[in-house]
XYZ file of C-alpha atoms in Angstrom:
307
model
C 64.479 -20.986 37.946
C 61.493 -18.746 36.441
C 60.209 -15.869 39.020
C 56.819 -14.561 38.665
C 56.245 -10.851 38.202
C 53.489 -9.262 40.809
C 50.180 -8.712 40.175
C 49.117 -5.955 38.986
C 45.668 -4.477 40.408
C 42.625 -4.405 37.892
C 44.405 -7.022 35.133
C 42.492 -10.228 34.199
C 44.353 -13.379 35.275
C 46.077 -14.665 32.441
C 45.699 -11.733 30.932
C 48.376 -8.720 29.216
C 49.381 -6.551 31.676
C 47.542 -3.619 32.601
C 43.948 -5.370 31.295
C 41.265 -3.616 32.987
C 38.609 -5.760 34.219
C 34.542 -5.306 33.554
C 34.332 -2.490 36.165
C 37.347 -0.839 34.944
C 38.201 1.697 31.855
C 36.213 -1.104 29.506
C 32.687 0.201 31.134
C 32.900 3.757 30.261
C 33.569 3.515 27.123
C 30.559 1.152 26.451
C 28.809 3.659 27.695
C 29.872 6.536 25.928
C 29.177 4.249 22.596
C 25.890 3.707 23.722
C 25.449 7.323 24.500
C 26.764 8.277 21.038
C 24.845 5.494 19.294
C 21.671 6.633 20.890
C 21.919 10.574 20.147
C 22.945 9.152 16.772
C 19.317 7.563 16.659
C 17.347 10.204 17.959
C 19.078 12.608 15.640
C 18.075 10.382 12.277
C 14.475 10.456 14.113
C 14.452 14.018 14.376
C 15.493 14.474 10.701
C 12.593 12.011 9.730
C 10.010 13.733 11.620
C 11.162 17.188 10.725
C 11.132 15.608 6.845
C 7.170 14.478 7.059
C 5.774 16.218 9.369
C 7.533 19.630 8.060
C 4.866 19.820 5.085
C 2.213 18.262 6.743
C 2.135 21.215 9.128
C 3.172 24.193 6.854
C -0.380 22.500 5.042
C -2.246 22.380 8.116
C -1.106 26.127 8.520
C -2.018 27.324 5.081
C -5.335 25.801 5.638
C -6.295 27.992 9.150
C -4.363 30.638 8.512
C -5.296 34.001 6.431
C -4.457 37.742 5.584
C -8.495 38.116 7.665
C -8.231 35.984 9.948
C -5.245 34.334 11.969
C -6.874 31.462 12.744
C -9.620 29.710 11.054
C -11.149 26.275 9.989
C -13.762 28.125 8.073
C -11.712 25.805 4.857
C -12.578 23.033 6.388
C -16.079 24.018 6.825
C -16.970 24.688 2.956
C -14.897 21.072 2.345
C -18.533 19.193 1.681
C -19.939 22.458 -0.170
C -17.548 22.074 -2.780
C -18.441 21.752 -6.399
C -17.499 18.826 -8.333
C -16.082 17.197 -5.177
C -18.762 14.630 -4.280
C -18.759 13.221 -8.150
C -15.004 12.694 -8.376
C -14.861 11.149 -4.831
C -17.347 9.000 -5.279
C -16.134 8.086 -8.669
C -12.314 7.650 -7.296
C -14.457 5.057 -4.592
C -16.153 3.067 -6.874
C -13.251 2.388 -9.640
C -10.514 2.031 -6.245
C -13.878 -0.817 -5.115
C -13.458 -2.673 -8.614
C -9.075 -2.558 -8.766
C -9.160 -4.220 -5.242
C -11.840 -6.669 -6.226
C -10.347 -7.584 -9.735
C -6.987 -7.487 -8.256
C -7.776 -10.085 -5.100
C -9.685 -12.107 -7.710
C -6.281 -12.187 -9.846
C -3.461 -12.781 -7.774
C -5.288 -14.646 -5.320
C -5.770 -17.766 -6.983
C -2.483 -17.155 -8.608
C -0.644 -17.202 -5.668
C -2.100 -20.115 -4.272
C -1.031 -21.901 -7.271
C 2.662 -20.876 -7.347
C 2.927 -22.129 -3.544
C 1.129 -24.861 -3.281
C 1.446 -26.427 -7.311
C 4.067 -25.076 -9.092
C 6.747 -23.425 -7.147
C 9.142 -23.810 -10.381
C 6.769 -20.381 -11.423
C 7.955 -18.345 -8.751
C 10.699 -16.895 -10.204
C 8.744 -15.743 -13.540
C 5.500 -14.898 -11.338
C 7.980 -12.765 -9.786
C 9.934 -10.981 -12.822
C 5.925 -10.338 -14.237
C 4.682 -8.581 -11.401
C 7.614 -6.460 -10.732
C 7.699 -5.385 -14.701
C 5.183 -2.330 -13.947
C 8.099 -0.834 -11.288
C 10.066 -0.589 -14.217
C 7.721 0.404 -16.909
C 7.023 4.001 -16.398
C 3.362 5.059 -16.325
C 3.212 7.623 -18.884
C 4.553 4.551 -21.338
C 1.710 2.231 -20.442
C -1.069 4.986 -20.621
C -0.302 6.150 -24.138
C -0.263 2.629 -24.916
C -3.690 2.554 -23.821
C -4.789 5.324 -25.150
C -3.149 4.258 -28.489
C -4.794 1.217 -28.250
C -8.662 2.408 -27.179
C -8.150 4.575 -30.645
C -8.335 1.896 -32.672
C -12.130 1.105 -31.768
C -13.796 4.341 -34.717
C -11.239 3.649 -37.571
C -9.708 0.310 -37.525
C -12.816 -2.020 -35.768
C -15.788 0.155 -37.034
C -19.160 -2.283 -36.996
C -17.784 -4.801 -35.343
C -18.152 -5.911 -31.785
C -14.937 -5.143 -30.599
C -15.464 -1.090 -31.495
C -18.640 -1.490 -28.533
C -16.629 -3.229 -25.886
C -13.745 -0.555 -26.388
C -16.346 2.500 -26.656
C -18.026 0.416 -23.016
C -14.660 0.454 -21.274
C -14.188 3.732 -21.845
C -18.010 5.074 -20.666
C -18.176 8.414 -18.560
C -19.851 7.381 -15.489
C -18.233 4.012 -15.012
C -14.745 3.973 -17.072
C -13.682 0.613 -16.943
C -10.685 0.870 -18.692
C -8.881 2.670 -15.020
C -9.585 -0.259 -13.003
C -8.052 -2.541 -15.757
C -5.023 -0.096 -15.666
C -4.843 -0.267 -12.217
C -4.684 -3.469 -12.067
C -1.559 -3.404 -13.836
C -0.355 -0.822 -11.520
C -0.965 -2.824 -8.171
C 0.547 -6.082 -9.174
C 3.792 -5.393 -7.275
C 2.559 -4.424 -3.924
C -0.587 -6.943 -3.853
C 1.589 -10.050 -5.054
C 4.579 -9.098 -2.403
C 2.252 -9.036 0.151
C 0.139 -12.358 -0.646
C 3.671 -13.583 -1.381
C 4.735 -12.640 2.222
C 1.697 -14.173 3.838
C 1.859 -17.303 2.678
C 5.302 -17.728 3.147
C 4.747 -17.187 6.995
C 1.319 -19.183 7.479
C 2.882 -22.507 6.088
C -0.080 -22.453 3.825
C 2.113 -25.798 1.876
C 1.577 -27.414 5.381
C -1.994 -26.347 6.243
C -3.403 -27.316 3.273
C -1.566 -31.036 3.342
C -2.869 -31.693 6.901
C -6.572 -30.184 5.700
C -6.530 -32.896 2.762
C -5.489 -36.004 4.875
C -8.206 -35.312 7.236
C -10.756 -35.665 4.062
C -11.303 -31.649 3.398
C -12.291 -31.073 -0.164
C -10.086 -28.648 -2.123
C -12.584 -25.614 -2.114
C -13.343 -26.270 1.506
C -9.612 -26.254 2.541
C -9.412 -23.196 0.725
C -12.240 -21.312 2.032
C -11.437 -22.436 5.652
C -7.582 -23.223 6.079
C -6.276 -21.219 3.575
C -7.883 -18.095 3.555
C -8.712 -17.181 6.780
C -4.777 -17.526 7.808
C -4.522 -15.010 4.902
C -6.505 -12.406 6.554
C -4.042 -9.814 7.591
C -1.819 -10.308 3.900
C -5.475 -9.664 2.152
C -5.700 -7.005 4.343
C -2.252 -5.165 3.557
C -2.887 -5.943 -0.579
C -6.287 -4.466 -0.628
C -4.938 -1.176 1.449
C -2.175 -0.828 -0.695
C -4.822 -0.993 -4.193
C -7.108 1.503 -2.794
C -4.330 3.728 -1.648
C -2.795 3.809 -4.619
C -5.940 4.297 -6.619
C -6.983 7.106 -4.449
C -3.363 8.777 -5.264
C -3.303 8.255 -9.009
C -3.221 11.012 -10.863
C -1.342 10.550 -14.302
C -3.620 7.837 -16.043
C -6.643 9.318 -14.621
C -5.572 13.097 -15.951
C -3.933 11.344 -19.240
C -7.346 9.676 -20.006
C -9.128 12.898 -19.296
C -11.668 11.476 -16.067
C -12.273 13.661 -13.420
C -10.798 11.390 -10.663
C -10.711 12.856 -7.008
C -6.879 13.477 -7.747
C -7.521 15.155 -10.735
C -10.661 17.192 -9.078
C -7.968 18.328 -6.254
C -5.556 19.905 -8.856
C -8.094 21.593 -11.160
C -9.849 22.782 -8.013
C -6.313 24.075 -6.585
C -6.687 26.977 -9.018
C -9.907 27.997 -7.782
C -9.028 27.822 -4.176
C -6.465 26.378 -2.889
C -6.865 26.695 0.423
C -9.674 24.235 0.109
C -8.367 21.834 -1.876
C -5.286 21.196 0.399
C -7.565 21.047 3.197
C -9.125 18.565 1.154
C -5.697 16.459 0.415
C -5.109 16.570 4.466
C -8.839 15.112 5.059
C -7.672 12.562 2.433
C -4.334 11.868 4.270
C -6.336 11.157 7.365
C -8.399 8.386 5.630
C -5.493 6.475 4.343
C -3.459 6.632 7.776
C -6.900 5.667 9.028
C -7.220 2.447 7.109
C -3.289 1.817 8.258
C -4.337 1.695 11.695
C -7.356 -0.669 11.120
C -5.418 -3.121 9.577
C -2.327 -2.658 12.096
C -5.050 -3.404 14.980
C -6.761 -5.869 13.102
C -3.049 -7.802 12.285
C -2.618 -7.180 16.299
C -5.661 -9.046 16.982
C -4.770 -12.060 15.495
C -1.593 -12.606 16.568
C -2.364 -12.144 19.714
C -5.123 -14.750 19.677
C -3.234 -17.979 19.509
C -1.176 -16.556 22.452
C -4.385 -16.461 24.366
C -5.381 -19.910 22.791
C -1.958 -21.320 24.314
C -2.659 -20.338 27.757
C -6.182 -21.362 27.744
């Protein structure tokens, strides 16, 4: 005969002896690891903010600040009176204009091709467009360079010499946007890459062709428009990084607005990093445009459900 030993208050039935139940010691210390995890969070935010926004403000405080004066925007104010600026901007615009178009009109059709034709590509699309990640710059510009001084001793009186003396004009150098080109690959294919993996473009474009769409029509309606926000994200990250570029632009000897900003730096510098901030704005300005934009349409078929 077996005799049962007493209860104990708190334990689980079944249970070892002494288990505490939910209300017991088990609560408190979920919540001191969810007080510890969440200081731990705040703390790695803290670092992070204290990281970016550190220089941003010791910038902005270089910029209003001065032996004269305390406190002044009076940089600010002589931003669109400065020499030379207006030029290199608008030349930074136009050739950051052609790298997104060229780009778009590249990996576009690409793209659409690995998904929907030949997804045995993928892999090699892949290696290709990351090979500029691991290719340093400097490599690929004296390449260039090397390659662009051919044109006066090697193709004199020939054709070729005038289509590498065009590319390389002063008021339109065509041979940047090529580069850049090269340069963008990575970000623009990753995120057309992205997009069509999550708009089932395979799928779209199947159901658009049983219904009797043409091929361009499928493309220009189904495919592209469920694109938007990738298109979106891939042109950003071209004219970002064209607006940032400094090495191929200096290398090459155009007076990009990067290039502008450093030569200008030793003029006044108070200016030109009043200049970079103004620049800083635009760019986080274009990353909220396409963050509300990308917010706007996924938000639409949620209104087209409960309609």
């Amino acid at each position: 005969m077996t005799t049962t030993p007493p209860a104990v208050p708190g334990a689980v039935p079944g249970g070892a002896p002494g288990a505490a139940t939910g209300s017991g010691s088990a609560a408190p210390v979920l919540r001191a690891s969810g007080t510890g995890a969440r200081a731990a969070r705040a703390g790695v935010l803290a670092l992070a903010v204290v990281y970016f926004a550190g220089p941003l403000l010791a910038a902005l405080w270089f910029t209003v600040s001065s032996r004269s004066a305390p406190f002044s925007l009076a940089a600010y104010g002589r931003v669109w009176g400065a020499p030379g600026l207006a030029d290199a901007l608008g030349l930074s615009l136009v050739i950051a204009g052609l790298t997104v178009l060229l780009t778009l009109v590249l990996l576009v059709p690409t793209a659409l091709v690995v998904h929907l034709r030949l997804p045995r590509l993928r892999a090699a699309v892949d290696v290709l467009c990351l090979l500029p990640l691991v290719v340093p710059v400097i490599v690929l510009v004296v390449g260039v360079r090397g390659v662009l001084g051919w044109g006066p001793d090697q193709l004199a009186g020939t054709p070729f010499e005038e289509l590498l003396s065009g590319v390389q004009s002063g008021w339109l150098p065509w041979v940047l946007p090529l580069e850049y080109v090269v340069l963008a690959l990575p970000f623009t294919y990753r995120a057309l890459d992205a997009g069509l993996r999550t708009s089932a473009a395979a799928t779209l474009v199947e159901a658009s062709l049983s219904l009797g769409a043409s091929w361009p029509v499928t493309i220009w309606r189904v495919v592209l428009p469920t694109l938007r926000t990738a298109l979106l994200n891939a042109a950003f990250l071209s004219f970002a990084l064209v607006l940032g570029e400094f090495t191929m632009a200096s290398i090459l000897q155009y007076q990009t607005f990067s290039v502008w900003i450093l030569q200008f730096d030793n003029t006044d510098g108070q200016l030109s990093v009043a200049i970079s901030l103004l620049s800083l704005l635009l760019t986080w300005g274009l990353l909220l445009l396409i963050a509300v934009v990308s917010r706007g349409r996924t938000r639409a078929p949620r209104r087209d459900r409960k309609a």
